[in-house]
Short mmCIF file of C-alpha atoms in Angstrom, two decimals:
data_model
loop_
_atom_site.label_atom_id
_atom_site.label_comp_id
_atom_site.label_asym_id
_atom_site.label_seq_id
_atom_site.Cartn_x
_atom_site.Cartn_y
_atom_site.Cartn_z
CA MET A 57 -92.43 -49.44 -192.36
CA PHE A 58 -93.44 -45.85 -193.08
CA ASP A 59 -90.11 -44.69 -191.64
CA ASN A 60 -88.59 -46.04 -194.85
CA PRO A 61 -87.12 -43.01 -196.70
CA LEU A 62 -88.23 -44.33 -200.09
CA ILE A 63 -91.82 -44.74 -198.92
CA ARG A 64 -91.79 -41.22 -197.52
CA ARG A 65 -90.35 -39.91 -200.77
CA TYR A 66 -93.03 -41.56 -202.88
CA ARG A 67 -95.73 -40.54 -200.44
CA TYR A 68 -94.82 -36.88 -200.86
CA SER A 69 -94.85 -37.16 -204.66
CA LEU A 70 -97.81 -39.51 -205.20
CA MET A 71 -100.19 -38.53 -202.41
CA ARG A 72 -100.25 -34.78 -203.05
CA PRO A 73 -103.91 -33.69 -203.09
CA ARG A 74 -103.86 -32.29 -206.63
CA GLN A 75 -102.51 -35.53 -208.04
CA PHE A 76 -104.17 -37.97 -205.66
CA TRP A 77 -107.68 -36.68 -206.25
CA ILE A 78 -107.30 -37.30 -209.98
CA TYR A 79 -106.96 -41.01 -209.28
CA MET A 80 -109.85 -40.88 -206.81
CA ALA A 81 -112.08 -39.06 -209.27
CA ILE A 82 -111.38 -41.64 -211.97
CA TYR A 83 -112.06 -44.52 -209.59
CA ILE A 84 -115.30 -42.98 -208.26
CA ALA A 85 -116.49 -42.25 -211.81
CA LEU A 86 -115.74 -45.84 -212.76
CA LEU A 87 -117.76 -47.14 -209.80
CA ILE A 88 -120.70 -44.85 -210.57
CA MET A 89 -120.71 -46.01 -214.17
CA LEU A 90 -120.47 -49.68 -213.10
CA PHE A 91 -123.33 -49.37 -210.61
CA PHE A 92 -125.48 -47.40 -213.05
CA ILE A 93 -125.11 -49.93 -215.88
CA ASN A 94 -125.83 -52.89 -213.60
CA TYR A 95 -128.79 -51.25 -211.90
CA THR A 96 -130.26 -50.28 -215.26
CA GLY A 97 -129.89 -53.87 -216.46
CA PHE A 98 -131.60 -55.10 -213.31
CA LYS A 99 -134.42 -52.55 -213.35
CA HIS A 100 -135.41 -53.39 -216.92
CA GLU A 101 -134.72 -57.12 -216.39
CA LEU A 102 -132.23 -57.12 -219.25
CA MET A 103 -129.35 -58.65 -217.32
CA TYR A 104 -130.53 -59.88 -213.90
CA LYS A 105 -133.70 -61.33 -212.43
CA THR A 106 -132.83 -61.18 -208.72
CA PHE A 107 -130.86 -58.99 -206.36
CA ASP A 108 -128.51 -61.89 -205.59
CA ALA A 109 -127.61 -62.20 -209.25
CA LEU A 110 -127.04 -58.42 -209.42
CA TYR A 111 -124.78 -58.33 -206.37
CA ARG A 112 -122.88 -61.44 -207.49
CA SER A 113 -122.23 -59.90 -210.89
CA ILE A 114 -120.99 -56.67 -209.32
CA TYR A 115 -118.69 -58.76 -207.13
CA TYR A 116 -117.00 -60.29 -210.17
CA GLN A 117 -116.79 -56.93 -211.93
CA LEU A 118 -115.08 -55.44 -208.87
CA LEU A 119 -112.77 -58.48 -208.91
CA VAL A 120 -111.75 -57.56 -212.46
CA ILE A 121 -110.92 -54.04 -211.27
CA GLN A 122 -108.95 -55.45 -208.34
CA VAL A 123 -106.91 -57.69 -210.62
CA LEU A 124 -106.16 -54.90 -213.10
CA VAL A 125 -105.18 -52.51 -210.33
CA LEU A 126 -102.95 -54.89 -208.38
CA TRP A 127 -101.49 -57.09 -211.10
CA VAL A 128 -101.23 -54.78 -214.10
CA TRP A 129 -101.00 -51.24 -212.73
CA GLY A 130 -99.00 -52.29 -209.67
CA SER A 131 -96.54 -54.29 -211.77
CA PHE A 132 -96.04 -51.35 -214.11
CA ASN A 133 -95.28 -49.05 -211.18
CA ALA A 134 -92.78 -51.54 -209.74
CA SER A 135 -91.05 -51.99 -213.07
CA SER A 136 -90.78 -48.26 -213.76
CA ALA A 137 -89.09 -47.24 -210.48
CA ILE A 138 -85.50 -48.12 -211.40
CA LYS A 139 -85.94 -46.90 -214.98
CA GLU A 140 -87.07 -43.53 -213.68
CA GLU A 141 -84.02 -43.34 -211.41
CA VAL A 142 -81.74 -44.04 -214.37
CA PHE A 143 -83.61 -41.70 -216.70
CA GLU A 144 -83.52 -38.87 -214.18
CA LYS A 145 -79.82 -39.60 -213.45
CA THR A 146 -80.45 -40.24 -209.76
CA TYR A 147 -79.63 -43.95 -209.76
CA ASP A 148 -76.18 -43.36 -208.22
CA PHE A 149 -77.86 -41.66 -205.24
CA PHE A 150 -80.25 -44.61 -204.98
CA ARG A 151 -77.35 -47.06 -204.88
CA VAL A 152 -75.51 -45.26 -202.08
CA LEU A 153 -78.64 -44.74 -200.01
CA PRO A 154 -77.59 -45.96 -196.51
CA ILE A 155 -80.38 -48.49 -196.03
CA PRO A 156 -80.28 -52.27 -196.49
CA ALA A 157 -81.39 -53.94 -199.72
CA ARG A 158 -84.61 -55.23 -198.16
CA ALA A 159 -85.59 -51.68 -197.21
CA LYS A 160 -85.00 -50.57 -200.81
CA ALA A 161 -87.14 -53.42 -202.10
CA VAL A 162 -89.97 -52.65 -199.67
CA GLY A 163 -89.61 -48.93 -200.37
CA ILE A 164 -90.18 -49.45 -204.08
CA LEU A 165 -92.80 -52.21 -203.93
CA VAL A 166 -94.88 -50.36 -201.32
CA GLY A 167 -93.95 -46.72 -201.84
CA LYS A 168 -94.33 -46.73 -205.61
CA ASN A 169 -97.73 -48.40 -205.21
CA LEU A 170 -99.20 -46.29 -202.41
CA VAL A 171 -102.06 -45.09 -204.61
CA VAL A 172 -102.57 -48.60 -205.97
CA LEU A 173 -102.71 -50.11 -202.51
CA PHE A 174 -105.07 -47.41 -201.24
CA LEU A 175 -107.51 -47.89 -204.12
CA ALA A 176 -107.16 -51.67 -203.84
CA ALA A 177 -108.03 -51.48 -200.12
CA ILE A 178 -111.20 -49.51 -200.86
CA ASN A 179 -112.09 -51.84 -203.70
CA LEU A 180 -111.46 -54.87 -201.48
CA VAL A 181 -114.00 -53.63 -198.93
CA LEU A 182 -116.61 -53.22 -201.68
CA LEU A 183 -115.58 -56.58 -203.14
CA LEU A 184 -116.16 -58.42 -199.88
CA LEU A 185 -119.37 -56.47 -199.19
CA PHE A 186 -121.01 -57.35 -202.51
CA GLY A 187 -119.67 -60.89 -202.27
CA LEU A 188 -121.37 -61.39 -198.91
CA ILE A 189 -124.70 -59.83 -199.83
CA GLY A 190 -124.54 -61.67 -203.17
CA GLU A 191 -124.26 -64.93 -201.22
CA VAL A 192 -120.82 -65.80 -202.52
CA LYS A 193 -119.45 -68.46 -200.19
CA THR A 194 -117.20 -67.12 -197.46
CA ILE A 195 -114.55 -69.77 -198.12
CA LEU A 196 -114.43 -68.69 -201.78
CA LEU A 197 -114.04 -65.05 -200.75
CA GLY A 198 -111.08 -65.97 -198.55
CA GLN A 199 -109.41 -68.09 -201.23
CA VAL A 200 -109.83 -65.34 -203.82
CA VAL A 201 -108.19 -62.81 -201.49
CA LEU A 202 -105.34 -65.26 -200.88
CA VAL A 203 -104.75 -65.72 -204.61
CA LEU A 204 -104.95 -61.97 -205.19
CA ALA A 205 -102.33 -61.29 -202.51
CA CYS A 206 -99.89 -64.01 -203.60
CA VAL A 207 -100.05 -63.24 -207.31
CA THR A 208 -99.68 -59.52 -206.54
CA ILE A 209 -96.45 -60.20 -204.66
CA LEU A 210 -95.11 -62.36 -207.49
CA ALA A 211 -96.13 -60.02 -210.31
CA ASN A 212 -94.75 -56.91 -208.63
CA SER A 213 -91.50 -58.54 -207.48
CA VAL A 214 -90.84 -60.08 -210.90
CA ALA A 215 -91.55 -56.72 -212.54
CA LEU A 216 -89.08 -54.99 -210.23
CA LEU A 217 -86.46 -57.71 -210.66
CA SER A 218 -86.66 -57.59 -214.44
CA SER A 219 -86.22 -53.79 -214.42
CA ILE A 220 -82.98 -53.70 -212.40
CA ASN A 221 -80.77 -52.77 -215.31
CA PRO A 222 -78.69 -49.65 -214.58
CA LYS A 223 -77.51 -49.55 -218.20
CA GLY A 224 -81.01 -48.95 -219.51
CA LYS A 225 -81.60 -45.34 -220.49
CA ARG A 226 -85.01 -45.23 -222.07
CA LYS A 227 -88.11 -44.40 -220.09
CA LYS A 228 -90.69 -44.31 -222.86
CA GLY A 229 -90.11 -47.96 -223.70
CA SER A 230 -91.64 -49.01 -220.40
CA ILE A 231 -94.83 -47.01 -221.11
CA VAL A 232 -95.13 -48.54 -224.57
CA GLY A 233 -94.50 -51.97 -223.08
CA PHE A 234 -97.17 -51.38 -220.45
CA ILE A 235 -99.72 -50.36 -223.09
CA LEU A 236 -98.94 -53.46 -225.17
CA LEU A 237 -99.07 -55.65 -222.07
CA ALA A 238 -102.40 -54.21 -220.99
CA PHE A 239 -103.75 -54.56 -224.55
CA PHE A 240 -102.95 -58.27 -224.73
CA LEU A 241 -103.32 -59.31 -221.10
CA GLY A 242 -106.40 -57.22 -220.29
CA PRO A 243 -108.85 -59.25 -222.41
CA MET A 244 -107.20 -62.50 -221.29
CA ILE A 245 -107.61 -61.61 -217.61
CA ILE A 246 -111.21 -60.51 -218.10
CA ASN A 247 -112.11 -63.65 -220.06
CA GLY A 248 -110.36 -65.78 -217.46
CA LEU A 249 -112.36 -64.22 -214.65
CA ILE A 250 -115.58 -64.66 -216.62
CA GLU A 251 -114.84 -68.36 -216.99
CA PHE A 252 -113.87 -68.50 -213.31
CA ALA A 253 -117.27 -67.05 -212.37
CA LYS A 254 -118.98 -69.86 -214.30
CA VAL A 255 -117.19 -72.64 -212.43
CA LYS A 256 -119.24 -74.10 -209.62
CA ASN A 257 -117.77 -75.21 -206.30
CA VAL A 258 -114.27 -74.12 -207.29
CA GLU A 259 -113.53 -73.45 -203.61
CA THR A 260 -113.98 -77.15 -202.81
CA THR A 261 -112.21 -78.48 -205.90
CA MET A 262 -109.19 -80.37 -204.64
CA ALA A 263 -105.78 -80.62 -206.28
CA ARG A 264 -103.02 -83.06 -205.36
CA PHE A 265 -99.41 -82.28 -204.59
CA PHE A 266 -97.82 -85.70 -204.42
CA GLU A 267 -100.30 -87.43 -202.06
CA LEU A 268 -101.40 -84.23 -200.30
CA LYS A 269 -104.83 -82.89 -201.24
CA LEU A 270 -105.47 -79.14 -201.02
CA PRO A 271 -108.07 -76.76 -202.49
CA ILE A 272 -106.82 -75.83 -205.92
CA MET A 273 -106.76 -72.10 -205.17
CA VAL A 274 -104.81 -72.65 -201.94
CA LEU A 275 -102.27 -74.85 -203.72
CA THR A 276 -101.91 -72.29 -206.49
CA SER A 277 -101.29 -69.57 -203.92
CA LEU A 278 -98.61 -71.61 -202.15
CA VAL A 279 -96.78 -72.35 -205.41
CA VAL A 280 -96.94 -68.68 -206.41
CA LEU A 281 -95.71 -67.64 -202.97
CA TYR A 282 -92.75 -70.04 -203.23
CA PHE A 283 -91.57 -68.47 -206.48
CA SER A 284 -92.24 -65.02 -205.02
CA CYS A 285 -89.63 -65.80 -202.36
CA TRP A 286 -87.10 -66.57 -205.09
CA SER A 287 -88.01 -63.38 -206.92
CA ILE A 288 -87.53 -61.27 -203.79
CA LYS A 289 -84.25 -63.07 -203.11
CA GLY A 290 -83.15 -62.07 -206.60
CA ILE A 291 -84.07 -58.44 -205.97
CA LEU A 292 -81.97 -58.37 -202.79
CA ARG A 293 -79.03 -59.91 -204.63
CA LYS A 294 -79.22 -57.42 -207.52
CA PHE A 295 -79.42 -54.49 -205.09
CA THR A 296 -76.29 -55.67 -203.27
CA ARG A 297 -74.33 -57.12 -206.21
CA GLU A 298 -75.76 -55.62 -209.35
CA ASP A 299 -72.79 -56.65 -211.53
CA GLU A 300 -73.07 -60.30 -210.53
CA PRO A 301 -75.40 -62.81 -212.23
CA LEU A 302 -78.82 -63.34 -210.73
CA PHE A 303 -77.93 -66.80 -209.40
CA THR A 304 -74.84 -68.04 -207.67
CA ARG A 305 -73.78 -71.52 -208.75
CA PHE A 306 -75.23 -73.07 -205.62
CA GLY A 307 -78.33 -70.90 -205.91
CA ALA A 308 -78.88 -72.01 -209.51
CA LEU A 309 -78.65 -75.68 -208.56
CA LEU A 310 -80.90 -75.14 -205.53
CA PHE A 311 -83.49 -73.30 -207.63
CA MET A 312 -83.44 -76.12 -210.18
CA VAL A 313 -83.98 -78.73 -207.46
CA GLY A 314 -86.85 -76.70 -205.98
CA TYR A 315 -88.38 -76.10 -209.41
CA GLU A 316 -88.26 -79.80 -210.22
CA PHE A 317 -89.72 -80.67 -206.80
CA VAL A 318 -92.67 -78.32 -207.21
CA LEU A 319 -93.33 -79.35 -210.80
CA PHE A 320 -92.93 -83.05 -210.02
CA GLY A 321 -95.33 -82.71 -207.09
CA LEU A 322 -97.97 -81.14 -209.35
CA PHE A 323 -97.55 -83.77 -212.08
CA TYR A 324 -97.16 -86.75 -209.77
CA PRO A 325 -100.87 -87.72 -209.64
CA TYR A 326 -101.09 -87.77 -213.43
CA ILE A 327 -97.76 -89.57 -213.94
CA SER A 328 -98.13 -92.22 -211.25
CA ASP A 329 -101.77 -93.01 -212.02
CA ILE A 330 -102.86 -92.22 -215.53
CA SER A 331 -106.43 -93.19 -214.67
CA TYR A 332 -106.51 -89.85 -212.81
CA TYR A 333 -106.63 -88.17 -216.25
CA PRO A 334 -107.05 -91.00 -218.79
CA GLU A 335 -107.75 -88.91 -221.90
CA LEU A 336 -104.19 -87.55 -221.97
CA GLY A 337 -102.22 -90.79 -221.90
CA ALA A 338 -98.99 -91.55 -220.06
CA HIS A 339 -96.73 -90.56 -222.94
CA ALA A 340 -98.38 -87.15 -223.42
CA VAL A 341 -98.26 -86.39 -219.67
CA ASN A 342 -94.61 -87.40 -219.43
CA CYS A 343 -93.66 -85.34 -222.50
CA THR A 344 -95.52 -82.33 -221.14
CA TYR A 345 -93.62 -82.60 -217.87
CA TRP A 346 -90.31 -82.92 -219.71
CA LEU A 347 -90.97 -79.86 -221.85
CA ILE A 348 -92.09 -77.60 -218.98
CA SER A 349 -89.15 -78.64 -216.81
CA LEU A 350 -86.74 -78.00 -219.68
CA PHE A 351 -87.63 -74.30 -219.60
CA ALA A 352 -85.71 -73.94 -216.35
CA VAL A 353 -82.74 -75.88 -217.78
CA LEU A 354 -82.56 -73.32 -220.59
CA ALA A 355 -83.35 -70.19 -218.56
CA VAL A 356 -81.35 -70.66 -215.35
CA PRO A 357 -77.92 -70.84 -217.09
CA LEU A 358 -78.65 -67.50 -218.77
CA ALA A 359 -79.33 -65.98 -215.34
CA SER A 360 -76.14 -67.51 -213.92
CA VAL A 361 -73.61 -66.63 -216.61
CA ARG A 362 -70.15 -65.72 -215.37
CA SER A 363 -68.47 -63.05 -217.48
CA PHE A 364 -65.06 -63.19 -219.15
CA ASP A 365 -63.69 -60.76 -216.56
CA ARG A 366 -64.91 -63.10 -213.85
CA TYR A 367 -62.86 -65.90 -215.40
CA LEU A 368 -59.77 -63.71 -215.16
CA GLU A 369 -60.54 -62.88 -211.53
CA MET A 370 -61.03 -66.54 -210.68
CA GLY A 371 -57.47 -67.28 -211.77
CA GLY A 372 -56.19 -64.95 -209.06
CA LEU A 373 -58.59 -66.31 -206.44
CA VAL A 374 -57.60 -69.91 -207.18
CA ARG A 375 -53.93 -69.08 -206.93
CA LYS A 376 -54.47 -67.21 -203.66
CA ARG A 377 -56.47 -70.05 -202.08
CA THR A 378 -54.50 -73.05 -203.34
CA GLY A 379 -51.11 -71.62 -204.23
CA ARG A 380 -51.43 -73.19 -207.69
CA ARG A 381 -51.98 -71.70 -211.09
CA MET A 382 -55.30 -72.26 -212.75
CA GLY A 383 -55.12 -74.90 -215.47
CA MET A 384 -57.64 -75.94 -218.10
CA LEU A 385 -59.33 -78.55 -215.91
CA ARG A 386 -59.75 -76.15 -213.00
CA LEU A 387 -61.11 -73.46 -215.32
CA LEU A 388 -63.62 -75.92 -216.75
CA THR A 389 -64.85 -76.77 -213.26
CA HIS A 390 -65.55 -73.06 -212.68
CA SER A 391 -67.04 -72.47 -216.13
CA ASN A 392 -70.60 -71.84 -217.22
CA LEU A 393 -70.50 -75.11 -219.14
CA LEU A 394 -70.17 -77.25 -216.03
CA LEU A 395 -73.04 -75.46 -214.29
CA ALA A 396 -75.28 -75.94 -217.34
CA LEU A 397 -74.43 -79.64 -217.44
CA GLY A 398 -75.19 -79.92 -213.72
CA LEU A 399 -78.63 -78.40 -214.28
CA PHE A 400 -79.25 -80.79 -217.15
CA ALA A 401 -78.20 -83.72 -214.93
CA ILE A 402 -80.82 -82.71 -212.34
CA TRP A 403 -83.45 -82.55 -215.06
CA ALA A 404 -82.41 -85.91 -216.51
CA ALA A 405 -82.51 -87.61 -213.11
CA VAL A 406 -86.07 -86.45 -212.41
CA ALA A 407 -87.09 -87.20 -216.02
CA ALA A 408 -85.90 -90.79 -215.55
CA VAL A 409 -88.02 -91.06 -212.40
CA THR A 410 -91.14 -89.79 -214.19
CA THR A 411 -90.53 -92.24 -217.03
CA HIS A 412 -90.29 -95.09 -214.55
CA LEU A 413 -93.46 -94.03 -212.71
CA ALA A 414 -95.35 -93.71 -216.00
CA LYS A 415 -94.25 -97.27 -216.88
CA LEU A 416 -92.78 -96.21 -220.21
CA ASP A 417 -89.85 -97.72 -222.13
CA MET A 418 -86.80 -96.53 -220.17
CA VAL A 419 -84.22 -97.40 -222.83
CA TYR A 420 -86.04 -95.44 -225.49
CA HIS A 421 -86.46 -92.41 -223.23
CA LEU A 422 -82.79 -92.50 -222.24
CA ARG A 423 -81.98 -92.19 -225.93
CA VAL A 424 -84.35 -89.23 -226.13
CA MET A 425 -82.48 -87.63 -223.20
CA ALA A 426 -79.23 -88.17 -225.11
CA VAL A 427 -80.72 -86.36 -228.12
CA PHE A 428 -81.83 -83.49 -225.89
CA LEU A 429 -78.33 -83.35 -224.40
CA SER A 430 -76.81 -83.03 -227.87
CA PHE A 431 -79.12 -80.11 -228.69
CA TYR A 432 -78.38 -78.59 -225.30
CA LEU A 433 -74.60 -78.84 -225.74
CA PHE A 434 -74.80 -76.93 -229.00
CA LEU A 435 -76.85 -74.14 -227.43
CA ILE A 436 -74.76 -73.71 -224.27
CA LEU A 437 -71.54 -73.68 -226.30
CA PHE A 438 -72.87 -70.72 -228.25
CA VAL A 439 -73.78 -68.97 -225.00
CA GLU A 440 -70.21 -69.56 -223.82
CA ILE A 441 -68.81 -68.25 -227.11
CA TYR A 442 -70.67 -65.02 -226.46
CA VAL A 443 -69.19 -64.84 -222.95
CA VAL A 444 -65.57 -65.33 -224.03
CA VAL A 445 -65.66 -63.50 -227.38
CA SER A 446 -67.93 -60.50 -226.73
CA PRO A 447 -65.23 -58.46 -224.88
CA TYR A 448 -63.32 -58.36 -228.19
CA ALA A 449 -66.24 -58.36 -230.64
CA ALA A 450 -69.28 -56.60 -229.23
CA LYS A 451 -71.51 -57.45 -232.23
CA VAL A 452 -70.83 -61.18 -232.09
CA ARG A 453 -74.21 -61.63 -230.41
CA ILE A 454 -76.00 -60.84 -233.68
CA LEU A 455 -74.01 -63.50 -235.52
CA LEU A 456 -74.59 -66.09 -232.81
CA ILE A 457 -78.34 -65.44 -232.70
CA PHE A 458 -78.47 -65.80 -236.47
CA ILE A 459 -76.60 -69.11 -236.39
CA VAL A 460 -78.81 -70.52 -233.63
CA GLY A 461 -81.89 -69.36 -235.54
CA VAL A 462 -80.71 -71.12 -238.68
CA TYR A 463 -79.90 -74.22 -236.62
CA ALA A 464 -83.43 -74.32 -235.20
CA ILE A 465 -85.45 -73.29 -238.28
CA PHE A 466 -83.52 -74.44 -241.37
CA PRO A 467 -84.10 -78.21 -240.83
CA LEU A 468 -87.84 -77.54 -240.62
CA ILE A 469 -87.74 -75.76 -243.96
CA LEU A 470 -85.67 -78.50 -245.60
CA GLY A 471 -87.89 -81.18 -244.12
CA GLY A 472 -90.93 -79.49 -245.63
CA LEU A 473 -89.30 -78.97 -249.04
CA PHE A 474 -88.05 -82.54 -249.38
CA ASP A 475 -90.89 -84.12 -247.39
CA SER A 476 -88.32 -85.75 -245.12
CA ASP A 477 -89.05 -86.68 -241.53
CA GLN A 478 -85.32 -87.30 -241.01
CA LEU A 479 -84.37 -83.69 -241.77
CA TYR A 480 -87.27 -82.48 -239.65
CA LEU A 481 -85.78 -84.17 -236.57
CA HIS A 482 -82.54 -82.17 -236.77
CA SER A 483 -84.36 -79.09 -235.48
CA PRO A 484 -84.95 -79.03 -231.71
CA PHE A 485 -88.49 -77.79 -232.38
CA GLY A 486 -89.09 -80.52 -234.93
CA TYR A 487 -87.76 -83.17 -232.60
CA VAL A 488 -90.01 -82.05 -229.74
CA PHE A 489 -93.09 -81.98 -231.99
CA ASP A 490 -92.25 -85.45 -233.29
CA MET A 491 -91.75 -86.73 -229.74
CA PHE A 492 -95.24 -85.55 -228.81
CA GLY A 493 -96.70 -87.05 -231.95
CA ARG A 494 -95.53 -90.61 -231.33
CA ALA A 495 -94.19 -92.68 -228.48
CA ASP A 496 -91.41 -94.36 -230.48
CA GLN A 497 -88.66 -93.26 -232.86
CA ASP A 498 -86.24 -95.21 -234.97
CA ILE A 499 -82.95 -95.70 -233.13
CA ASN A 500 -81.00 -94.92 -236.30
CA ALA A 501 -82.73 -91.55 -236.57
CA GLN A 502 -81.86 -90.75 -232.94
CA VAL A 503 -78.22 -91.77 -233.41
CA THR A 504 -78.00 -89.65 -236.57
CA VAL A 505 -79.33 -86.57 -234.79
CA ILE A 506 -76.86 -87.07 -231.93
CA ALA A 507 -73.93 -87.57 -234.32
CA VAL A 508 -74.76 -84.46 -236.37
CA ASN A 509 -75.16 -82.34 -233.23
CA LEU A 510 -71.82 -83.53 -231.85
CA LEU A 511 -70.13 -82.70 -235.16
CA LEU A 512 -71.70 -79.24 -235.08
CA CYS A 513 -70.41 -78.79 -231.51
CA ALA A 514 -66.80 -79.35 -232.61
CA VAL A 515 -66.22 -75.84 -233.97
CA PRO A 516 -67.78 -73.85 -231.07
CA LEU A 517 -66.00 -76.13 -228.59
CA ALA A 518 -62.67 -75.40 -230.28
CA VAL A 519 -63.36 -71.64 -230.11
CA VAL A 520 -64.27 -71.84 -226.41
CA LEU A 521 -61.19 -73.92 -225.50
CA LYS A 522 -58.96 -71.53 -227.41
CA ARG A 523 -60.33 -68.59 -225.44
CA TYR A 524 -59.92 -70.56 -222.21
CA ARG A 525 -56.23 -71.06 -223.01
CA GLN A 526 -55.91 -67.33 -223.58
CA VAL A 527 -57.50 -66.71 -220.17
CA ILE A 528 -54.96 -69.04 -218.54
CA THR A 529 -52.05 -67.41 -220.42
CA ALA A 530 -53.23 -63.89 -219.56
CA ARG A 531 -53.59 -64.82 -215.91
CA GLN A 532 -50.12 -66.31 -215.76
CA LYS A 533 -48.63 -63.08 -217.08
CA MET A 534 -50.28 -61.01 -214.33
#
C-alpha cells in the first residue's frame, strides 16, 4: 500500500519532522491536561471515589478524542484533498496519474490522513488500556472499535465523494464549513457519548433485522459498512467518469432496492408486531418508515440525472444500435422521468407490503400513495425542466427553486391565514404532517389534492415535451 504514489506524496508533506511534531506536541499536551484534571478530581474526591471509576471515565474521554480525530478531522482531510488539487491547479495532473481509481481513492483516504491514523493508533492503545484496567467489558471494547472503524470508513468516503467537483475553485469555503461542522457536531457527539456511557449492558442489547437478532452495535456497524461500500463505489465511478452522474440507471434502481431492503429489515419487527414497541402505534411506525424511505426516492434521481447533451448523444447511440431514429417514446424510456417513476414504484411496492403487515387500511393508504405520486410528479418535472432548459438559460435554476419553494410553503401560509385544513394539505409538508397527525383523511380532500397537482403538472410537462421534440429534431438534422 505504501508504494502508492499519493501516499508517498502526502507522507513527504505531512510527516516532515517540523510539521509532524506540532501535531504530536498538541496531542501530548492534551493528554497531560486530561490526566491532570482527572487525577486532581480523584485526589480531592471531587469527581471519582475509586480507581475503576477514574479509569473508566478516562476511557470515555479518550473515546471522545478518538471520535473527533477519526470522524471529524479525518473527514475534513478527505474532503479537502480534491479541493486543494483544484485550488493549486494540479487537478489535471491528478486525473492523468497512471494509477487505477481504487489506488487514487486509497491514496487520498489513507495518505491525506497519515497523521490522523498515527494519532488514532496511539490513542486506541491508550483507549483499550484504560478500558481494560477500568473493567470495561472486553466485548464492549471490541464492539466500540468495530463501530469506530465502520463509521470512519463511511464518514471519510462520503466526505471524499461529496468533494469530487472539479469545477469548484474555492478552498477557504471548506475550512469555514469544517469550523461550522465542528461547532455544531462537536457538542452533539460529546453529548451522545456521555449518554452512551450511561447505558448499561449496551453490548448485550439485541436488535432485530427481520427475524435475525444481533447486538445493536454490531448491526449498526454492518449497516454502516454496507453504505460505505456504495460510497466507495461512487468514488471509483467519479474518478473514472467524472462527467457522468453518480448512479447509472441500473445502479440507481439497485441502490433503491438495497436501501429499501435494509430499511425494511430494521423496521420489520416494529411493523409486523406492534407489541414490540406499543407506545408508537402501527400508523406512526408505518408513516415513519414511509417518510424515511422517501428520502432515497427524492435524492437518488438527483444523483442520476442525465444531462441535455446526454439526450443528444443517446439519439446517435440508438440509431447506431437499432438503425432507427429516436422518437418521443424511445426518448421517454431513456429519460430521467422514467427512472424517477421506477424508483417511486419500488418505494410504493414496499410501502404496500408494510401497510399490509401493519394491518392498516390498504385502500386508504393506496390513495395516500397516489397523493404522494402527484407531489412527486410535480417535483421531478421541475428537475427535468432544469435539465432541458439550463443549456439555454443558465439562471433558470433560481426561478425553478423559487417556484418549488412557493409550491411547498404558500399553501401553509394560506392555510394559517384562512384557518383552512384543505389549503394546508396542498403543501407536501402540510400533507405529511397531517398524515402523521391522523390515520384517516377525507377522500374528497385527497382527490382534490391529486387533481390540483395534476393541473399544476400540465405546464411543466408541456415545456419538457417541447424540449424533447427539439432534441429529436436536432438529432435528425445531424
